[in-house]
Short mmCIF file of C-alpha atoms in Angstrom, two decimals:
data_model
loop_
_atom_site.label_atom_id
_atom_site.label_comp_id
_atom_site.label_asym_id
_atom_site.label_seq_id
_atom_site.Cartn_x
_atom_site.Cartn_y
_atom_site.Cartn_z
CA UNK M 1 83.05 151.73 49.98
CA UNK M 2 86.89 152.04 50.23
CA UNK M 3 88.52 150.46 53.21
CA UNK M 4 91.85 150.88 54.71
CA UNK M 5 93.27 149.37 58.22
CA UNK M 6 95.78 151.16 59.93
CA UNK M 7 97.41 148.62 61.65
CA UNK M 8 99.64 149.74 65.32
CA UNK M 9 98.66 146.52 67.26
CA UNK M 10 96.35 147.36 70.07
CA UNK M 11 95.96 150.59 68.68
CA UNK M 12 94.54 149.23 64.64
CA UNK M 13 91.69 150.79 63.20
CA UNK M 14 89.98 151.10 59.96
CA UNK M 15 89.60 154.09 57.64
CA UNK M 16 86.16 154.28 55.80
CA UNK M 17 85.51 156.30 52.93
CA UNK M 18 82.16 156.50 50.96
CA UNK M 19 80.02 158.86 49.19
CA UNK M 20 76.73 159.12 51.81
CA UNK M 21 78.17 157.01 54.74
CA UNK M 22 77.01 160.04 57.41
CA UNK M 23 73.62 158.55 56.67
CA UNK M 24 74.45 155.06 58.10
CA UNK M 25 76.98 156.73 60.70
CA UNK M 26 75.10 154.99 63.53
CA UNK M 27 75.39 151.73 62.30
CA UNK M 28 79.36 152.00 61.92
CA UNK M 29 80.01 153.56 65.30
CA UNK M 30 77.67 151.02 66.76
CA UNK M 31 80.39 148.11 64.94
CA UNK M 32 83.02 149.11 67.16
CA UNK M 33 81.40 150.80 69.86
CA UNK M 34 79.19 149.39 72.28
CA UNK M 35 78.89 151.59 75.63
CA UNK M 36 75.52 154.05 75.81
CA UNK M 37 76.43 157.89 75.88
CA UNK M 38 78.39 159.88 73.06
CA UNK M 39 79.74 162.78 73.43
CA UNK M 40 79.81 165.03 69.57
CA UNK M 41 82.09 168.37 69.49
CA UNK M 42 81.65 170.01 66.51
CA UNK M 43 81.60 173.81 65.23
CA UNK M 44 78.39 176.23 64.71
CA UNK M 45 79.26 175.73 60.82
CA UNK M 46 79.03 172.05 60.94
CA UNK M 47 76.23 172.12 63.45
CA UNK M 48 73.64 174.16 60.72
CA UNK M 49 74.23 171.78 58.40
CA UNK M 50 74.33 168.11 60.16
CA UNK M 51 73.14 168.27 63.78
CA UNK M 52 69.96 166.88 63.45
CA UNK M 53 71.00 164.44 60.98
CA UNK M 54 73.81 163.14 62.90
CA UNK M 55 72.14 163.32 66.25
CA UNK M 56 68.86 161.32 64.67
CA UNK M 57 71.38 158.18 62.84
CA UNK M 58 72.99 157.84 66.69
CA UNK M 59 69.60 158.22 68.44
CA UNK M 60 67.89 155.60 66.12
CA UNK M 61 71.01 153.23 67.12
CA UNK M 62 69.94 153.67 70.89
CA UNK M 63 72.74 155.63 71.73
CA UNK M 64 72.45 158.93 74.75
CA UNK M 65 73.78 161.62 72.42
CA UNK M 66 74.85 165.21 73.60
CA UNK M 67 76.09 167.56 71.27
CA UNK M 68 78.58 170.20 71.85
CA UNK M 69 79.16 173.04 69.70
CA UNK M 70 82.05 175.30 69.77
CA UNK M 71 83.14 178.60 66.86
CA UNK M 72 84.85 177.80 63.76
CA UNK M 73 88.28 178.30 63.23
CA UNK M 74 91.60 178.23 64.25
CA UNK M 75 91.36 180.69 67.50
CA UNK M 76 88.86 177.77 68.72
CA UNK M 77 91.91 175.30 68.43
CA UNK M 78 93.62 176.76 71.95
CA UNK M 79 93.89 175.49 75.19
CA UNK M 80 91.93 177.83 77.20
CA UNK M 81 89.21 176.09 75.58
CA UNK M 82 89.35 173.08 77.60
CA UNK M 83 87.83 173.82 80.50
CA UNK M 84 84.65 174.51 78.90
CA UNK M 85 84.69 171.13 76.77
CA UNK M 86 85.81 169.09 80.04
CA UNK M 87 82.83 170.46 81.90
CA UNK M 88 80.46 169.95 79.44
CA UNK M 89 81.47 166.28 79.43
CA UNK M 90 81.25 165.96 83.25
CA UNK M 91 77.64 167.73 83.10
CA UNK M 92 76.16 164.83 81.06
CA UNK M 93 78.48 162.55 82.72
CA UNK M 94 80.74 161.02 80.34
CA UNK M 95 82.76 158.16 81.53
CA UNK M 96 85.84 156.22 80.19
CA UNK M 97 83.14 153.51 79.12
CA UNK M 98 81.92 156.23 76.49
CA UNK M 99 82.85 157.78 73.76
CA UNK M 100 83.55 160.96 71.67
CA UNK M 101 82.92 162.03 68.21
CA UNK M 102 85.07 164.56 66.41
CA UNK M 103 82.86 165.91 63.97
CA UNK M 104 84.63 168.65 62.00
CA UNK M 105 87.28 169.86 59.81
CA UNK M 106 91.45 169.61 61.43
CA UNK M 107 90.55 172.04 64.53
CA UNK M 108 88.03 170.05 65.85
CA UNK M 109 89.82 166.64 65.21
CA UNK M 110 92.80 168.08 66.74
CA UNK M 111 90.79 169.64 69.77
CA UNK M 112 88.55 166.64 70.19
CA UNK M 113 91.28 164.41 70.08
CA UNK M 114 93.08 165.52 72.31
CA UNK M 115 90.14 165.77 74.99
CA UNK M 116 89.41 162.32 74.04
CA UNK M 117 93.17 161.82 75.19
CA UNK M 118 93.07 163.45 78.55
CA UNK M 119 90.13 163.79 79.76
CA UNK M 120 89.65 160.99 82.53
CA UNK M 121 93.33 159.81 81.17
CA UNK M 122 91.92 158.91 77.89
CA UNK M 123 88.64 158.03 76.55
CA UNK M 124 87.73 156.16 72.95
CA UNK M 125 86.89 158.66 69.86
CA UNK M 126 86.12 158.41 66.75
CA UNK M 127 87.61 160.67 64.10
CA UNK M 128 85.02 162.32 61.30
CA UNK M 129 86.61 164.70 59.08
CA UNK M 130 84.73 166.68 56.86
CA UNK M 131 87.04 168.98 55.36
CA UNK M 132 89.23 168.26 52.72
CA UNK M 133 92.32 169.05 54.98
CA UNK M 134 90.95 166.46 57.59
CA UNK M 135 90.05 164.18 54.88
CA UNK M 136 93.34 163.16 53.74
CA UNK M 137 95.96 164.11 55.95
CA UNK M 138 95.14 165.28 60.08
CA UNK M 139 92.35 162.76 60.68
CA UNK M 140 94.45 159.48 60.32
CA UNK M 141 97.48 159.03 62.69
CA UNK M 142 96.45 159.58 66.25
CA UNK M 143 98.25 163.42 66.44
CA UNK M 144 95.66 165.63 68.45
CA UNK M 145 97.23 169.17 69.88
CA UNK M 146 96.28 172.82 70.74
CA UNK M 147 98.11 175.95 70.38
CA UNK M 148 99.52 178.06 72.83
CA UNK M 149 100.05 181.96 72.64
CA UNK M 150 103.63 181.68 71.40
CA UNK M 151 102.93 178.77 68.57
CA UNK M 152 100.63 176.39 66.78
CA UNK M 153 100.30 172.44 68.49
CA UNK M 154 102.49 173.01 71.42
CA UNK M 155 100.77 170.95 73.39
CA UNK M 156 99.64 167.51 72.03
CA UNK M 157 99.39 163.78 71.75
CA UNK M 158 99.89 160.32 70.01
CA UNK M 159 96.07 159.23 70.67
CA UNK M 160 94.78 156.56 67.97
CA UNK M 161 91.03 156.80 66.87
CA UNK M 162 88.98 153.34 66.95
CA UNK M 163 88.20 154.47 63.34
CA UNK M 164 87.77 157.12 61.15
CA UNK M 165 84.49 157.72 58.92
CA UNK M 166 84.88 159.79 56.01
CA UNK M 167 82.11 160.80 53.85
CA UNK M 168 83.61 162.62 50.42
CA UNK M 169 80.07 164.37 49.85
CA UNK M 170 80.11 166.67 52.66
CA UNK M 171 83.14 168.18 50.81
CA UNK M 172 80.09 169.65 48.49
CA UNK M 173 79.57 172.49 50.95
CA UNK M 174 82.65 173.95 51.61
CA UNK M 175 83.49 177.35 50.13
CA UNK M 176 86.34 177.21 47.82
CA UNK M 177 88.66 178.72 49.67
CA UNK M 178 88.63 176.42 52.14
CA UNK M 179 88.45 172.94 49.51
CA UNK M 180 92.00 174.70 47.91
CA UNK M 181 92.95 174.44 51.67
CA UNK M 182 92.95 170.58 51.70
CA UNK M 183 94.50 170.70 47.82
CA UNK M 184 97.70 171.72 49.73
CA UNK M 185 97.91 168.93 51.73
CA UNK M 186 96.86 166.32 48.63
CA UNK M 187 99.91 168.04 46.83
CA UNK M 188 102.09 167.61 49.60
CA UNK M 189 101.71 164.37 49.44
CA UNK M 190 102.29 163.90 45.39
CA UNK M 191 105.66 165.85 46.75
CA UNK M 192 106.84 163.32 49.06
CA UNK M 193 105.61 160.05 47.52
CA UNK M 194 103.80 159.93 44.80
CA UNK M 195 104.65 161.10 41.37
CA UNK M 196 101.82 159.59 39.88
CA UNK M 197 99.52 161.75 42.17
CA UNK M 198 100.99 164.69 41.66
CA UNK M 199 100.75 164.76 38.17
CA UNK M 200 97.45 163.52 37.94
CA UNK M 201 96.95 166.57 40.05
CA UNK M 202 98.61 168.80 37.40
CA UNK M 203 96.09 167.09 34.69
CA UNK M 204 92.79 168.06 36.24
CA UNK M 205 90.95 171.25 35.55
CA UNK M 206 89.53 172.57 38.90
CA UNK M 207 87.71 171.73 41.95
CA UNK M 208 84.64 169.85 39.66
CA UNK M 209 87.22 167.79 38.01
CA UNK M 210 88.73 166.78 41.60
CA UNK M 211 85.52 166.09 42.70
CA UNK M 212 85.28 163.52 40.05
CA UNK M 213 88.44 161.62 41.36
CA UNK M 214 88.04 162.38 45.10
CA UNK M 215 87.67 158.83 46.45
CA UNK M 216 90.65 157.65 44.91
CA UNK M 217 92.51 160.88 45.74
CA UNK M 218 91.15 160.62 49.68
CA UNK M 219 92.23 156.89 49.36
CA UNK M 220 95.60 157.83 47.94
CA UNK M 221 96.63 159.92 50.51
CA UNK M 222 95.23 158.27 53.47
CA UNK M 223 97.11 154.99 52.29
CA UNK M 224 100.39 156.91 51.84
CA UNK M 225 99.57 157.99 55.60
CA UNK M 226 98.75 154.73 57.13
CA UNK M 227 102.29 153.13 55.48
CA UNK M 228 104.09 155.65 57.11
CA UNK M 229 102.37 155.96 60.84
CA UNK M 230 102.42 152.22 60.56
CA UNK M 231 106.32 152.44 60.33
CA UNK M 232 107.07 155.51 62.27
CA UNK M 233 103.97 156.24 64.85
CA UNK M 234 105.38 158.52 67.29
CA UNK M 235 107.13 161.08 64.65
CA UNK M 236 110.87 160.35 65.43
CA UNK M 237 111.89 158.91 61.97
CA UNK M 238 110.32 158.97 58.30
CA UNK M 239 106.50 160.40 59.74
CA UNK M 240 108.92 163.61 59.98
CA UNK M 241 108.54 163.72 55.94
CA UNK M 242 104.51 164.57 56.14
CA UNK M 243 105.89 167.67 57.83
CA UNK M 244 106.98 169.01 54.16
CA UNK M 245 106.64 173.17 54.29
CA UNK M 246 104.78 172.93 57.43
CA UNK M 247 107.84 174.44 59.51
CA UNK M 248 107.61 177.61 57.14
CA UNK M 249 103.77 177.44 57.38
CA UNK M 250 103.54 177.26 60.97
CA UNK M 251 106.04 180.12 61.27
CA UNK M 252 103.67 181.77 58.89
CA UNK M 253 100.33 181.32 60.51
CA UNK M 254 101.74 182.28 63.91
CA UNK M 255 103.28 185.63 62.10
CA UNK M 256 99.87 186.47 61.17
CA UNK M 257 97.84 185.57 64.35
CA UNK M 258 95.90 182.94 61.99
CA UNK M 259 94.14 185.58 60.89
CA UNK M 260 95.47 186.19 56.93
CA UNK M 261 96.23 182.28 55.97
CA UNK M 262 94.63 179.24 56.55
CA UNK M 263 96.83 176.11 57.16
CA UNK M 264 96.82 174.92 53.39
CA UNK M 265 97.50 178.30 52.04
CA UNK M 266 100.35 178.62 54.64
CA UNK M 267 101.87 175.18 53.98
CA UNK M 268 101.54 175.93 50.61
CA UNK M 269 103.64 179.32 50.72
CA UNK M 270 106.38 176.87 53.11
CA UNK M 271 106.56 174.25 50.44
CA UNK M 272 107.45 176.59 47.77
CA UNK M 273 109.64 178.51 50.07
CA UNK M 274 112.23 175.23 50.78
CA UNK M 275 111.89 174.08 47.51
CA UNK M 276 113.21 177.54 45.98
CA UNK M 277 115.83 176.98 48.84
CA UNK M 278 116.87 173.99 48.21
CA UNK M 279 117.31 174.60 44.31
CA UNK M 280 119.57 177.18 45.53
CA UNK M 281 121.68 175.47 48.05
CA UNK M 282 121.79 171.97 45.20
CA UNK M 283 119.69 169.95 47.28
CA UNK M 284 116.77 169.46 45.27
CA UNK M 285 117.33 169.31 41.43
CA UNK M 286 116.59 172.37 39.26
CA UNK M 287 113.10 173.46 38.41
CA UNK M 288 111.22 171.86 40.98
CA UNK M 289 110.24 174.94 42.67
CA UNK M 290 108.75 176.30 39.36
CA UNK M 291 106.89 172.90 38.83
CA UNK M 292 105.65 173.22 42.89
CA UNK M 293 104.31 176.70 42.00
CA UNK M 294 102.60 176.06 38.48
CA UNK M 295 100.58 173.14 40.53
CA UNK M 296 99.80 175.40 43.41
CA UNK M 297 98.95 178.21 41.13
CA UNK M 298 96.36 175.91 38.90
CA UNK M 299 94.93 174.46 42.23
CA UNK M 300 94.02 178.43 43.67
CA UNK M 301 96.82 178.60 46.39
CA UNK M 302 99.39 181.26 46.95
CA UNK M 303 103.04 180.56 46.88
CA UNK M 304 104.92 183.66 48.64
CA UNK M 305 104.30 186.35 50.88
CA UNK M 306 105.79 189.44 52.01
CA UNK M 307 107.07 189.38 55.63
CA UNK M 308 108.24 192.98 57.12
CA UNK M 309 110.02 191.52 60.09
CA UNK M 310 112.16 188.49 59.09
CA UNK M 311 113.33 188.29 62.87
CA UNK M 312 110.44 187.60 64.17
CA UNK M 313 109.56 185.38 61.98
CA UNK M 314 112.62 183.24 62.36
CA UNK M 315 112.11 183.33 66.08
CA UNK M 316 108.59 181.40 65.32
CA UNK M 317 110.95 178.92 62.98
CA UNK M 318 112.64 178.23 66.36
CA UNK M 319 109.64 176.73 68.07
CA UNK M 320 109.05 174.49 65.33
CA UNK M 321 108.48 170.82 67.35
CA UNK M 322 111.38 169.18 64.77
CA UNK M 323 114.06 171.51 66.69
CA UNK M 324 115.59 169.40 68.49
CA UNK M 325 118.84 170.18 70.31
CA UNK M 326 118.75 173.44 68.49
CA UNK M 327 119.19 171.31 65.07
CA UNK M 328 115.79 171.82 62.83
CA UNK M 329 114.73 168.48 61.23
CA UNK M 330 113.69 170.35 57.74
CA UNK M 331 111.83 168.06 55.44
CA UNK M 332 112.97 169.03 52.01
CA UNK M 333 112.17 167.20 48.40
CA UNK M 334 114.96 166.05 46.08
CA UNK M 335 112.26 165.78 43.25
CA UNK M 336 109.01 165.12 42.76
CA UNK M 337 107.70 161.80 45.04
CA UNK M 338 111.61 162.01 47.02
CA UNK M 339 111.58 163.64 50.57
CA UNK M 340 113.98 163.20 52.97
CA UNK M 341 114.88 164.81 56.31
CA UNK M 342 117.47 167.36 56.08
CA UNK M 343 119.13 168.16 59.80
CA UNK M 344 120.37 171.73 59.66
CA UNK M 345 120.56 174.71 62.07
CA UNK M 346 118.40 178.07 61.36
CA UNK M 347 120.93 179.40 59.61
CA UNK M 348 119.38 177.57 56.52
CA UNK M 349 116.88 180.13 56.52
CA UNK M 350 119.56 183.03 56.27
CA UNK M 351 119.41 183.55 52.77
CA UNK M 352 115.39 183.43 52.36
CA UNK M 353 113.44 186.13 50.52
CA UNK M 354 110.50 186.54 52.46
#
């Protein structure tokens, strides 16, 4: 087992990442967690495949277990779909005492997180990702949101798991599309910090071959996470950097109704798009953007798109969470492994072929 501890003072926990943990997952909820009832959310996907499992490891541990099962996808992520998940937690009577389980892929740890944060004013929860995506990058960190009509985690909060369980094996039943999903976020992070990852990442052939390597890739990425939250918890300084093409692929997935992208394919597209801009306005040094797309290319991800109206999809830019004081905080890389925060106006985007 590889072990990582995230450490924010009262607000530490440990990362745990194993081949087969799920099948011991009542024994490591039951080292931190010691109340009676435990509340799962988790999608109708997730549910075929591990309910019974999941419920019969927290049962055997003597834990009251209800399980609560919403759709897949990103549509599920929004906040009219609260009220059902608070009520369902008041019917078996869930009480700051307990706790919740995120079971699920980056909308249910964002959705279950941030119930865990506001229901009763905050209740402990435990964080297990089973996508890729989730895996290494929106399951450590303690950022839980849901959308709103007009854009993507509008509403939100800085709410720390007691830990996070992640069990690499589960990754064995996702469909491919959805594994490239979480490659985008694993390149991301050879973008911002780790040259050595990324071009390990340019050296191996396909999803079996990254399968081969996962726990050190997982652990990779999850330690370049925990150095950064550890400096910069509540996103005002250097976290920004983890935002890298996720401005453009927010603005994408909200142009689309998150019905043609997923995240990873969107971030993706927004990483290539700021690199290419950068190159052009001498911020980031020449041929970057080609080595961004030959990577996202040989991992199965697209890297443009075709956008009929560029207005609105520079009004989405706008609601971007880094605008601040009408100044966008664009994360942009100098080369490979060197992001920094770039404060510019949306102008920047003026020039961008879309």
């Amino acid at each position: 087992m590889k072990k990582l501890r995230v450490n924010l003072k009262e607000n530490s926990y440990d990362i745990l990442i194993d081949k087969g943990i799920l099948s011991n997952i009542g024994r490591e909820v039951k080292k931190v967690f010691h109340g009676d009832k435990i509340a799962v959310i988790t999608d109708e996907n997730l549910s075929r495949y591990y309910r019974n499992s999941i419920e019969e490891e927290l049962l055997k541990e003597g834990f009251n277990v209800k399980i609560i099962v919403l759709k897949p996808g990103e549509k599920t992520k929004d906040f009219n779909t609260l009220p059902y998940i608070y009520e369902e937690l008041l019917d078996f009577n869930l009480t700051r005492s307990d706790l919740i389980i995120a079971f699920g892929g980056g909308v249910i740890g964002d959705i279950g997180g941030f119930v865990s944060a506001t229901y009763l004013r905050g209740i402990s929860f435990i964080q297990v990702p089973t996508s890729l995506l989730a895996q290494v990058d929106s399951s450590v960190g303690g950022k839980v949101a849901v959308d709103l009509h007009r854009g993507k985690n509008l509403v939100g909060a800085f709410y720390q798991p007691k830990l996070v369980i992640i069990d690499t094996e589960v990754l064995n039943t996702l469909e491919d599309r959805f594994f490239n999903d979480g490659m985008a976020e694993v390149i991301k992070y050879g973008c911002i910090k780790d040259k050595n990852l990324f071009s390990m990442l340019q050296n191996l052939k396909g999803r079996k071959e990254v399968m081969e390597n996962i726990e050190d890739i997982v652990y990779t990425c999850c330690d370049i996470k925990r150095r950064i939250v550890e400096i910069d918890e509540r996103d005002t300084g250097e976290r920004m950097i983890l935002n890298f093409g996720h401005t453009l692929g927010h603005a994408i997935e909200k142009y689309y109704n998150y019905e043609v992208f997923t995240h990873g394919e969107a971030v993706a597209i927004g990483m290539h798009l700021i690199t290419i801009l950068s190159e052009e306005k001498k911020i980031a040094k020449e041929g970057v953007s080609q080595l961004l797309k030959e990577i996202l290319l040989k991992h199965n991800l697209p890297c443009k798109i075709n956008i009929e109206d560029k207005k609105k999809f520079i009004e989405n830019i706008k609601l971007d969470k880094k605008n601040l004081n009408n100044n966008l905080n664009l994360i942009v890389i100098k080369d490979i492994g060197e992001a920094f925060i770039l404060k510019e106006n949306i102008s920047f985007f003026d020039s961008v072929t879309i």
